[in-house]
Coordinates of C-alpha atoms in Angstrom, one line a residue:
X1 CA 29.8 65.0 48.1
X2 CA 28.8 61.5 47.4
X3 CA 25.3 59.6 47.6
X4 CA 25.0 56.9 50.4
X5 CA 26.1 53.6 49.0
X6 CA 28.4 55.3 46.3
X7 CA 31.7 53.5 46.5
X8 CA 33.6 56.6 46.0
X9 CA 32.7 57.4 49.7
X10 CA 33.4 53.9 50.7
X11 CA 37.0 54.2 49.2
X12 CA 37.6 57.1 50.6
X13 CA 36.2 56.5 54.0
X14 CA 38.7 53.3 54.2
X15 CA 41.6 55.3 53.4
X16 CA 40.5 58.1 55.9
X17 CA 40.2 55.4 58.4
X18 CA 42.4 52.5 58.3
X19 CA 43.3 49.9 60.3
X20 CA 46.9 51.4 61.1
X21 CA 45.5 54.9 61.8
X22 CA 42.9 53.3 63.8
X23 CA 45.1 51.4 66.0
X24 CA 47.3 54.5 66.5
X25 CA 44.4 56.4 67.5
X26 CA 43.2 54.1 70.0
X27 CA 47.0 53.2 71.6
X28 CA 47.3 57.7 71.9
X29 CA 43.2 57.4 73.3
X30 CA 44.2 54.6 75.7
X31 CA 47.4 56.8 76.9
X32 CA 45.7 59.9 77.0
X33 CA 42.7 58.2 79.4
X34 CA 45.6 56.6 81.3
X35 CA 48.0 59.7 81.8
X36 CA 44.3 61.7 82.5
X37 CA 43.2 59.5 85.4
X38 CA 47.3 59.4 86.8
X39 CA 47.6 63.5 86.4
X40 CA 44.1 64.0 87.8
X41 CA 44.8 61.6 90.6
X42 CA 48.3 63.0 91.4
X43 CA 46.7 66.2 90.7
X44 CA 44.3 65.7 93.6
X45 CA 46.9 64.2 95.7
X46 CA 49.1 66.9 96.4
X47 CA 46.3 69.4 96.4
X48 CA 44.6 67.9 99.5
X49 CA 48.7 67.2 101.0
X50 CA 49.5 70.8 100.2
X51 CA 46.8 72.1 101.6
X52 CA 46.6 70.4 104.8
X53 CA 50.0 71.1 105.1
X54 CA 48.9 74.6 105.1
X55 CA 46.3 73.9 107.7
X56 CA 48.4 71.9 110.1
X57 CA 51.2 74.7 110.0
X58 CA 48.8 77.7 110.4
X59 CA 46.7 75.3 113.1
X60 CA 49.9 74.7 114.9
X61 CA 51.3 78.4 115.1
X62 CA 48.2 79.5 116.0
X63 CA 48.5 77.2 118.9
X64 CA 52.1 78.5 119.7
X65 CA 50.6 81.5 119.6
X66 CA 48.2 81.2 122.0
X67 CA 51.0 79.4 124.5
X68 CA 53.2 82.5 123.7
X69 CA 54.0 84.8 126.8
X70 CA 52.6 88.4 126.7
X71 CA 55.1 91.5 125.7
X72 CA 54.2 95.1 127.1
X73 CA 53.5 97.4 124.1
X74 CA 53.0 100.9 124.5
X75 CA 49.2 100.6 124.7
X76 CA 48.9 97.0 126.0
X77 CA 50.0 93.7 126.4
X78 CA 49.8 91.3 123.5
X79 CA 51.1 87.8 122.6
X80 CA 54.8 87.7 121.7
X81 CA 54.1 85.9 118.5
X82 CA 53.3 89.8 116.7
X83 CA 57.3 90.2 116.7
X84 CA 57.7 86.8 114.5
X85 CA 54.9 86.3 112.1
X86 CA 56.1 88.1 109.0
X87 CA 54.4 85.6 107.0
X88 CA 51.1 85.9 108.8
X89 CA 48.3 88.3 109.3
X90 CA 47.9 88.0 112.6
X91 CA 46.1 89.6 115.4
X92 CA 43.6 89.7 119.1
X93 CA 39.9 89.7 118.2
X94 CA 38.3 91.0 121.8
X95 CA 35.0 90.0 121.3
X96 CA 31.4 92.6 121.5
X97 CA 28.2 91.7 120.0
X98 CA 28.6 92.1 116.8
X99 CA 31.6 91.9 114.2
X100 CA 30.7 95.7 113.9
X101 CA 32.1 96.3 117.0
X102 CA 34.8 93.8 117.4
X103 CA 38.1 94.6 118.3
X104 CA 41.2 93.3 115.8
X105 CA 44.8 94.3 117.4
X106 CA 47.2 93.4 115.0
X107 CA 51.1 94.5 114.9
X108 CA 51.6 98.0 112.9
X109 CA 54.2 96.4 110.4
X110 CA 51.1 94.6 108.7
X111 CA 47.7 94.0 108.0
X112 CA 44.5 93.1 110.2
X113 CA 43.7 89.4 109.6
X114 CA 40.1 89.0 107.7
X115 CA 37.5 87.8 110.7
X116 CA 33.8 87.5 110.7
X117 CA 31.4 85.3 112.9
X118 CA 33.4 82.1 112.8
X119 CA 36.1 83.9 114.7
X120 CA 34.0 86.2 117.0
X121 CA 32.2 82.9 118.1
X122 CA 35.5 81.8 119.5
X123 CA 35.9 84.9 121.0
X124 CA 32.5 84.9 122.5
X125 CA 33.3 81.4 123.7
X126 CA 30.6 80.0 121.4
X127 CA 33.1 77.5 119.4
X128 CA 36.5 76.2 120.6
X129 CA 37.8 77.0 117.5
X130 CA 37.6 78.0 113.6
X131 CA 39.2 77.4 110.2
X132 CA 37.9 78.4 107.5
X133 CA 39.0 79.8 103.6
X134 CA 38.0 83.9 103.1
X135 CA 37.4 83.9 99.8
X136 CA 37.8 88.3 99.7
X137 CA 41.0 87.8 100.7
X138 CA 42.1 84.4 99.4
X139 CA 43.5 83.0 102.5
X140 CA 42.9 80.1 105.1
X141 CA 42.2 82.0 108.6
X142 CA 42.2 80.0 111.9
X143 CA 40.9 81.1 115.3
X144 CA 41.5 80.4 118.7
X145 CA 40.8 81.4 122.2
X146 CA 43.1 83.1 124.1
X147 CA 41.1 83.9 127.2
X148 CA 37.9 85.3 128.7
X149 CA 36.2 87.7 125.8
X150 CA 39.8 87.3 123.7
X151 CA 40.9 85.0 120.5
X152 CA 43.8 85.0 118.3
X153 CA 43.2 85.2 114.7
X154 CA 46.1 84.2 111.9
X155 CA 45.4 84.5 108.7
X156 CA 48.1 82.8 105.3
X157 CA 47.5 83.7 102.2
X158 CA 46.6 80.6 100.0
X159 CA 48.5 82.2 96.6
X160 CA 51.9 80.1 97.3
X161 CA 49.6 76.9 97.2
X162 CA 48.2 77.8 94.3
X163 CA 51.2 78.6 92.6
X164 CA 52.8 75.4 93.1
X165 CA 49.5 73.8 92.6
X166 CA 49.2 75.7 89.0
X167 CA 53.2 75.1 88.0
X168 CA 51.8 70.7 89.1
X169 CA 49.0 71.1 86.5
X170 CA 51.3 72.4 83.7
X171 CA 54.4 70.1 84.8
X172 CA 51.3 67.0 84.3
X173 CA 49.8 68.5 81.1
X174 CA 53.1 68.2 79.9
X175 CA 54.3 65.2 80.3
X176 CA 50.9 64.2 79.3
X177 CA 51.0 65.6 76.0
X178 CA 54.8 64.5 75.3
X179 CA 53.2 60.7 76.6
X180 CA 50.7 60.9 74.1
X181 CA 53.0 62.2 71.7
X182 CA 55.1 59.2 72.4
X183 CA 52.1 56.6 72.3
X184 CA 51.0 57.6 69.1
X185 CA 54.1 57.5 67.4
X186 CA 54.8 53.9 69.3
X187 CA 51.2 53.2 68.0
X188 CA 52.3 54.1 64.6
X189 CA 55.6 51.9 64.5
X190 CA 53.7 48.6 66.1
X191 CA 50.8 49.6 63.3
X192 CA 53.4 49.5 60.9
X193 CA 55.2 46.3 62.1
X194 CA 52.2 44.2 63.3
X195 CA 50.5 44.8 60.0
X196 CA 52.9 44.3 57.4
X197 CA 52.0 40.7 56.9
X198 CA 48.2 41.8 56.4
X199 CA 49.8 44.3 53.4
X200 CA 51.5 41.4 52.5
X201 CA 48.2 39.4 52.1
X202 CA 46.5 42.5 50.7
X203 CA 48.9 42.3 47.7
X204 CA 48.6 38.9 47.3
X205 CA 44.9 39.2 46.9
X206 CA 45.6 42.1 44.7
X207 CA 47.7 40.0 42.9
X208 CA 46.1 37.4 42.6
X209 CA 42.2 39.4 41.6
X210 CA 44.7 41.1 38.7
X211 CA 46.8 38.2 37.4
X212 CA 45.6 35.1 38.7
X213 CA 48.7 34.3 39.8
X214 CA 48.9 32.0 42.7
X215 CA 52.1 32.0 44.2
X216 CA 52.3 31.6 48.3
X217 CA 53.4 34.4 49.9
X218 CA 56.8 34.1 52.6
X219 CA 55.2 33.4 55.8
X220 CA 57.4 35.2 59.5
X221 CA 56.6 34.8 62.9
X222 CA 54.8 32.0 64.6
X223 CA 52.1 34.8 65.6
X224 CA 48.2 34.8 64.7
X225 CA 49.2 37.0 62.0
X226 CA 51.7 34.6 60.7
X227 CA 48.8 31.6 61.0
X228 CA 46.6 34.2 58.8
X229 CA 49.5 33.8 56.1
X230 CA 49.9 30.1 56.6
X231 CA 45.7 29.6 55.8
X232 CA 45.8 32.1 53.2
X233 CA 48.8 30.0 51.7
X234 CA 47.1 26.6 52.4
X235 CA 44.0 28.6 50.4
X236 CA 45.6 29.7 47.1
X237 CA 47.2 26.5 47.3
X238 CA 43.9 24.7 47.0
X239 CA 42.6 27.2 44.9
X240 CA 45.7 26.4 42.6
X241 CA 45.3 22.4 42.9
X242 CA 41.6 23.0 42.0
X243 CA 42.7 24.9 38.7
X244 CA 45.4 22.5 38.1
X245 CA 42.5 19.7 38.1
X246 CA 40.3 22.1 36.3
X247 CA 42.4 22.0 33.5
X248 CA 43.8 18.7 33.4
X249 CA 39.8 17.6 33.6
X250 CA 39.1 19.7 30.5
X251 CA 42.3 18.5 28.5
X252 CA 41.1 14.8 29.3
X253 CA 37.2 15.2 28.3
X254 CA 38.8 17.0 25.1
X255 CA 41.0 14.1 24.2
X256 CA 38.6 11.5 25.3
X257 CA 35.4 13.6 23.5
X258 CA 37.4 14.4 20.2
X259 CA 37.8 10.1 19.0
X260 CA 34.0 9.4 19.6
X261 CA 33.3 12.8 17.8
X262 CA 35.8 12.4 14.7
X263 CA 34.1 8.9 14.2
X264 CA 30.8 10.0 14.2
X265 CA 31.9 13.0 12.0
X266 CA 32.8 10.6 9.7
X267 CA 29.9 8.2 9.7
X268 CA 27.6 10.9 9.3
X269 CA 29.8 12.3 6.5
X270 CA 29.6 9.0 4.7
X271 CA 25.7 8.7 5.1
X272 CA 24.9 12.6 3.7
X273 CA 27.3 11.8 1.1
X274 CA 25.6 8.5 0.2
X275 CA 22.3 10.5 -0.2
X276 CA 23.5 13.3 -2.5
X277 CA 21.8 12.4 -6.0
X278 CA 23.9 11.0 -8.6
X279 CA 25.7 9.0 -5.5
X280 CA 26.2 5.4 -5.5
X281 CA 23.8 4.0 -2.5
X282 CA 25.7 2.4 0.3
X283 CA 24.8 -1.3 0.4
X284 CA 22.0 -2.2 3.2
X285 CA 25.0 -3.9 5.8
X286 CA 27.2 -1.2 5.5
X287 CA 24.1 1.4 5.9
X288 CA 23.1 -1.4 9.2
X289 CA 26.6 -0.9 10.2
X290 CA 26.7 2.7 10.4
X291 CA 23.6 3.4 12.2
X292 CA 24.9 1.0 14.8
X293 CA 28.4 3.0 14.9
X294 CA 26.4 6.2 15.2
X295 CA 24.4 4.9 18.4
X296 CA 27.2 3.8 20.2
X297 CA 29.3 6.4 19.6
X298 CA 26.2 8.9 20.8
X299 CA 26.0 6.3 23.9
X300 CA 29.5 6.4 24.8
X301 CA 29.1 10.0 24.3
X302 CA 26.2 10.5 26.7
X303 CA 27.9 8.0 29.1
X304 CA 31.0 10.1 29.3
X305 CA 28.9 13.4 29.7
X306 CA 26.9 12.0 32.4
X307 CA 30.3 11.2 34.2
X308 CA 31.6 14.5 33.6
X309 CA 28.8 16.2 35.3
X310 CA 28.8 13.7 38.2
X311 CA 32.2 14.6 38.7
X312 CA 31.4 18.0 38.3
X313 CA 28.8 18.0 40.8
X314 CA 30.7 16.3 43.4
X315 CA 33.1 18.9 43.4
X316 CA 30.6 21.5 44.3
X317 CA 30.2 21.9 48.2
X318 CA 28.1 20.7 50.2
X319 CA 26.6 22.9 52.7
X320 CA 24.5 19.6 54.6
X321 CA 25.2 16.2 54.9
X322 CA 22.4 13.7 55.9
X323 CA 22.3 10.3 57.4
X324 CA 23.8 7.2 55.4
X325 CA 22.3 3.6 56.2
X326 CA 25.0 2.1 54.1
X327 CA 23.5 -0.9 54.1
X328 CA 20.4 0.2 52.6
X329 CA 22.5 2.2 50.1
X330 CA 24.5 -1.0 49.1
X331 CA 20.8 -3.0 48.6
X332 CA 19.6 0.0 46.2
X333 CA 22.7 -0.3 44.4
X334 CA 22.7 -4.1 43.9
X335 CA 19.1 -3.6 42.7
X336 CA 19.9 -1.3 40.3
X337 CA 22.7 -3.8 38.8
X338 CA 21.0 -6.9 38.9
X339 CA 18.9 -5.4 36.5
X340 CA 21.5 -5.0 33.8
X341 CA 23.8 -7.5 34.7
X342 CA 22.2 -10.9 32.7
X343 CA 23.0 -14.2 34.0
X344 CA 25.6 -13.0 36.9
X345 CA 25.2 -14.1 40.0
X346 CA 25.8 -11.7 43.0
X347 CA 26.7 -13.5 46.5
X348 CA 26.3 -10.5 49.3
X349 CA 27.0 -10.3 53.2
X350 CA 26.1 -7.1 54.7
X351 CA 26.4 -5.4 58.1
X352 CA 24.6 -2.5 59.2
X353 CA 26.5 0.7 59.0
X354 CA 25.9 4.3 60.0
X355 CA 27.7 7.6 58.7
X356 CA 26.5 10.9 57.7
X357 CA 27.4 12.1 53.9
X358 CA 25.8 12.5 50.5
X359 CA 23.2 9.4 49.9
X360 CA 22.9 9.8 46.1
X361 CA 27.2 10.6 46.0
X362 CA 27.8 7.1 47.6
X363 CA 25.0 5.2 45.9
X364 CA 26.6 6.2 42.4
X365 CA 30.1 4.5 43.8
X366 CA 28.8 2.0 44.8
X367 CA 26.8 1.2 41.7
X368 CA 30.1 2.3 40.0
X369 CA 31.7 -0.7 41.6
X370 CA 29.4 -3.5 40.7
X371 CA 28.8 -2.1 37.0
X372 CA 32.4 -2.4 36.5
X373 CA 32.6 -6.1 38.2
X374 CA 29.9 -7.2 35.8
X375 CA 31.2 -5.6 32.7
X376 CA 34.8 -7.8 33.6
X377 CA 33.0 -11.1 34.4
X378 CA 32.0 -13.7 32.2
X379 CA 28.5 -15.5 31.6
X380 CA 27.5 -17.2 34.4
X381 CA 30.0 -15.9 36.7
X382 CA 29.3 -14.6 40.8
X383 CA 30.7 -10.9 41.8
X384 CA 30.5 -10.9 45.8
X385 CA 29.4 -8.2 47.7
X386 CA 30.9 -7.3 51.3
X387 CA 30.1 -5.2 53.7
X388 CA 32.0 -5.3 57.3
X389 CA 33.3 -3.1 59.8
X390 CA 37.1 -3.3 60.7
X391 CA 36.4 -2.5 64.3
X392 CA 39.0 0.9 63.7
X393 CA 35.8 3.1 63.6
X394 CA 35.5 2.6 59.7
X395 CA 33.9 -0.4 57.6
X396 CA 35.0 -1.4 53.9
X397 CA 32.6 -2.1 51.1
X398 CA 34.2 -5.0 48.7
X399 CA 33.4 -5.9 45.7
X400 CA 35.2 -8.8 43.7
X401 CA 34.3 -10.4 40.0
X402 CA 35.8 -13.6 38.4
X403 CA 37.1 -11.6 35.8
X404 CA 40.7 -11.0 34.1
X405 CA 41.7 -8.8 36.7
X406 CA 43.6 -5.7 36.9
X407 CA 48.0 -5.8 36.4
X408 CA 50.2 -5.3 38.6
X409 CA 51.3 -1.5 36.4
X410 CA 47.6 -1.2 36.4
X411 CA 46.5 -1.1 39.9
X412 CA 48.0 2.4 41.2
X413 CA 46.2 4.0 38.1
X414 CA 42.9 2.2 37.9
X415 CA 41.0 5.2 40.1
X416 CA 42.5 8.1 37.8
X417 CA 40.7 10.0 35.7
X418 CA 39.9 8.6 31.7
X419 CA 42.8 5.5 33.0
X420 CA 41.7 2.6 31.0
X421 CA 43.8 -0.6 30.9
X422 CA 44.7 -2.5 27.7
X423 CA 42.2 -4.8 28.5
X424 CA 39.2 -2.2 29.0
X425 CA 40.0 -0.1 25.9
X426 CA 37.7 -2.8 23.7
X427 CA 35.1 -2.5 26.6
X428 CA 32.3 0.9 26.9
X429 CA 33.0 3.1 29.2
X430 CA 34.2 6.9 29.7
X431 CA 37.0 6.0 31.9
X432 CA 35.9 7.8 34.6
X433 CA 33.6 5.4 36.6
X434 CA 36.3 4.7 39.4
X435 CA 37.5 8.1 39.3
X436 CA 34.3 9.0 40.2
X437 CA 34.2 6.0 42.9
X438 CA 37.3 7.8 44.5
X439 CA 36.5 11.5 44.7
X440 CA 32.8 10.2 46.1
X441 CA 35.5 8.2 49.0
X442 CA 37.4 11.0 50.2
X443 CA 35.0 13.3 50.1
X444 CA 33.3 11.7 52.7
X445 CA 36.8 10.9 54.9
X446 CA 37.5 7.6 53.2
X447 CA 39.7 6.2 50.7
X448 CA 39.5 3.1 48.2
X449 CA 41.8 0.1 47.3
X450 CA 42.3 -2.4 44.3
X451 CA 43.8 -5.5 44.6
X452 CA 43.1 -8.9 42.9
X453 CA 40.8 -11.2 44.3
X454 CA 41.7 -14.8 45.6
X455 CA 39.3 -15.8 42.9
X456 CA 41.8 -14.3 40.6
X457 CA 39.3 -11.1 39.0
X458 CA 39.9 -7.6 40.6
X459 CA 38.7 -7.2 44.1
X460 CA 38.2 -2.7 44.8
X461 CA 37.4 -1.6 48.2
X462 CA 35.5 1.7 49.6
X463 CA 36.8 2.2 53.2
X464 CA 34.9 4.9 54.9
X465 CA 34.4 6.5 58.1
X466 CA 31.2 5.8 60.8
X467 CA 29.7 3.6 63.2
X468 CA 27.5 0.1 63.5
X469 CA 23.8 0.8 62.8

């Protein structure tokens, strides 16, 4: 036996009870109520036909009788129907008090009929007629007047009824049974069929718990089953594209972290060495030198770090959204870089503009944008600010410096990941400031541009989904 909440008993309740052997129970369940109600109806059917088919026929020969002339016996006169009821027990109930002292002439070839009050009623003239079962005898008995102080009683055993009615029951328990029979194992092959794509995804998942391996599995049918498949596909596939970026995210930060991290290395090297006694000392400008390498090598490092974990926490899910006064996140922004941007000059047009995402998420692009305008432009020089709807239900935020500009190779790479043209490899920067821009974009439904600007520096564009504040 197993405690409650011990897996073993889980395990072994699922394989006791599938899905399959549940769906076979219920189609044999559903057959078995359905052939039930049918047998019990037909059942109930013929009964009340077969019996009032033995009513009718015993009602109306008992009528004949009545009509029948009279023959002369020996002792009296009675109906001519004695001489052809074989079948019946029939007789003349002359009526007296009592059923003690009742009459019953019947033919000598067979039995009294059963009587009792019902019949000596009709005899007495009390009732006009009687039917009725006699349960001693297990018969239907009818009686009807035949004149003053007189009634004819007939009596048919019920036993032929009941035989046909008991060789019905068997004849429906039957074909009941071989029904159910027949459901069940119909239950078992659609079980079979209807479920082998959910093995199919069972093994995948196996599969891909035990060796990670992501492969989409063939998809059949154009059924909700097959739909299953196609979303379980679409889902490894993400799952796969997510690795995929995984990886190439950690191969990039490694490659990008290891030249900042080799120099430093050295630096430090060269100043522990210098302070070993017996040494030569390093002269003062070379020592000045040094220390300044070592800080921006440590900046550069804690500027790429902090974009790695941006990124990283923009890939994490949100689970609520809030709502964006883009306008107001634009202003923050351009606060933020007017205050490490020197002598340029920023010329900005805003519109109000409504959408519901991540404040902080679009902020950070945004910022993104205008740091990377500044760090292109020259002394002196005006980045211009934009922001517009297109009157498609979406509105662009532009953003376009005096500076070199991008090249025409450059422009589909400039939003990767650690991309840095020739001409921003002398600059700082991790490299991943527009990647970041991007992923920020479409996550919230949008997408981004760069161009050059008519002023001849780069002009890059957030286009994003919403509507006019």
């Amino acid at each position: 036996m197993t405690e409650p909440g011990d897996p073993r008993g889980t395990r072994w309740g699922t394989r006791r009870f599938s899905l399959r052997g549940r769906v076979t129970l219920l189609a044999a369940a559903c057959v078995a109520g359905a052939v039930a109600l049918v047998s019990l109806g037909a059942y109930m059917v013929v009964s009340n036909n077969l019996y009032q088919q033995l009513d009718d026929g015993l009602m109306a020969r008992a009528q004949a009788a009545v009509a029948s002339p009279q023959v002369q016996t020996e002792l009296r006169q009675v109906p001519g129907a004695f001489l052809a009821s074989a079948d019946l027990q029939i007789g003349q109930l002359n009526a007296a008090p009592d059923v003690q002292h009742a009459v019953m002439t019947y033919p000598l070839s067979s039995s009294p009929p059963p009587f009792g009050q019902d019949e000596l009623a009709v005899a007495n003239g009390d009732s006009a007629e009687s039917l009725r079962t006699d349960f001693r005898t297990d018969s239907r008995v009818v009686a009807l007047p035949t004149g003053h102080g007189e009634a004819i009683v007939l009596a048919q055993s019920m036993a032929p009824t009941k035989r046909t009615l008991n060789e019905l029951a068997l004849v429906l328990f039957l074909i009941g049974g071989a029904g159910i029979l027949v459901a069940a194992a119909a239950g078992t092959a659609v079980a079979r069929t209807g479920l082998r794509p959910v093995d199919r995804l069972t093994s995948a998942a196996e599969r891909v718990a035990k060796t990670g391996d992501l492969r989409p599995i063939p998809v059949s049918g154009d059924d909700e089953l097959a739909r299953l498949t196609t979303s379980f596909n679409t889902m490894l596939g993400t799952v796969a594209d997510s690795q995929e970026r995984q990886r190439q995210l950690v191969a990039d930060a490694g490659h990008e972290l290891r030249t900042p991290l080799t120099s430093l290395r050295t630096n430090l090297e060269l100043l522990l060495a210098a302070s070993k006694p017996g040494a030569p000392p390093l002269p003062d400008e070379d020592r000045v030198d040094i220390v300044a390498d070592i800080s921006g090598q440590l900046d550069e490092l804690t500027q790429l770090i902090g974009d790695l974990v941006e990124l990283a926490r923009q890939d994490e899910p949100r689970e609520r959204f809030e709502r964006v006064e883009l306008l107001d996140v634009v202003e923050r922004a351009l606060d933020r870089a007017r205050r490490r941007a020197g002598e340029i000059n920023f010329d900005v047009s805003l519109q109000p503009w409504v959408l519901t995402g991540d404040n902080s998420s679009i902020e950070r692009a945004v910022l993104n944008l205008l740091d990377n305008a500044v760090k292109f432009s020259p002394a002196d020089a005006t980045v211009w600010v934009r922001l517009y709807p297109l009157g498609d239900g979406t509105a662009v935020v532009e953003v376009a410096d005096e500076g070199p500009g991008i090249a025409e190779e450059d422009l589909p790479k400039v939003f990767d990941r650690f991309y840095r043209s020739s001409e921003a490899r002398t600059l700082p920067g991790s490299g991943l400031g527009l990647a970041i821009v991007k992923h920020a974009a479409e996550r919230h439904g949008g997408a981004v541009y760069a161009a050059r600007a008519p002023e001849g520096g780069a002009l890059m564009t957030i286009r994003l989904p919403g509507a006019p504040g």
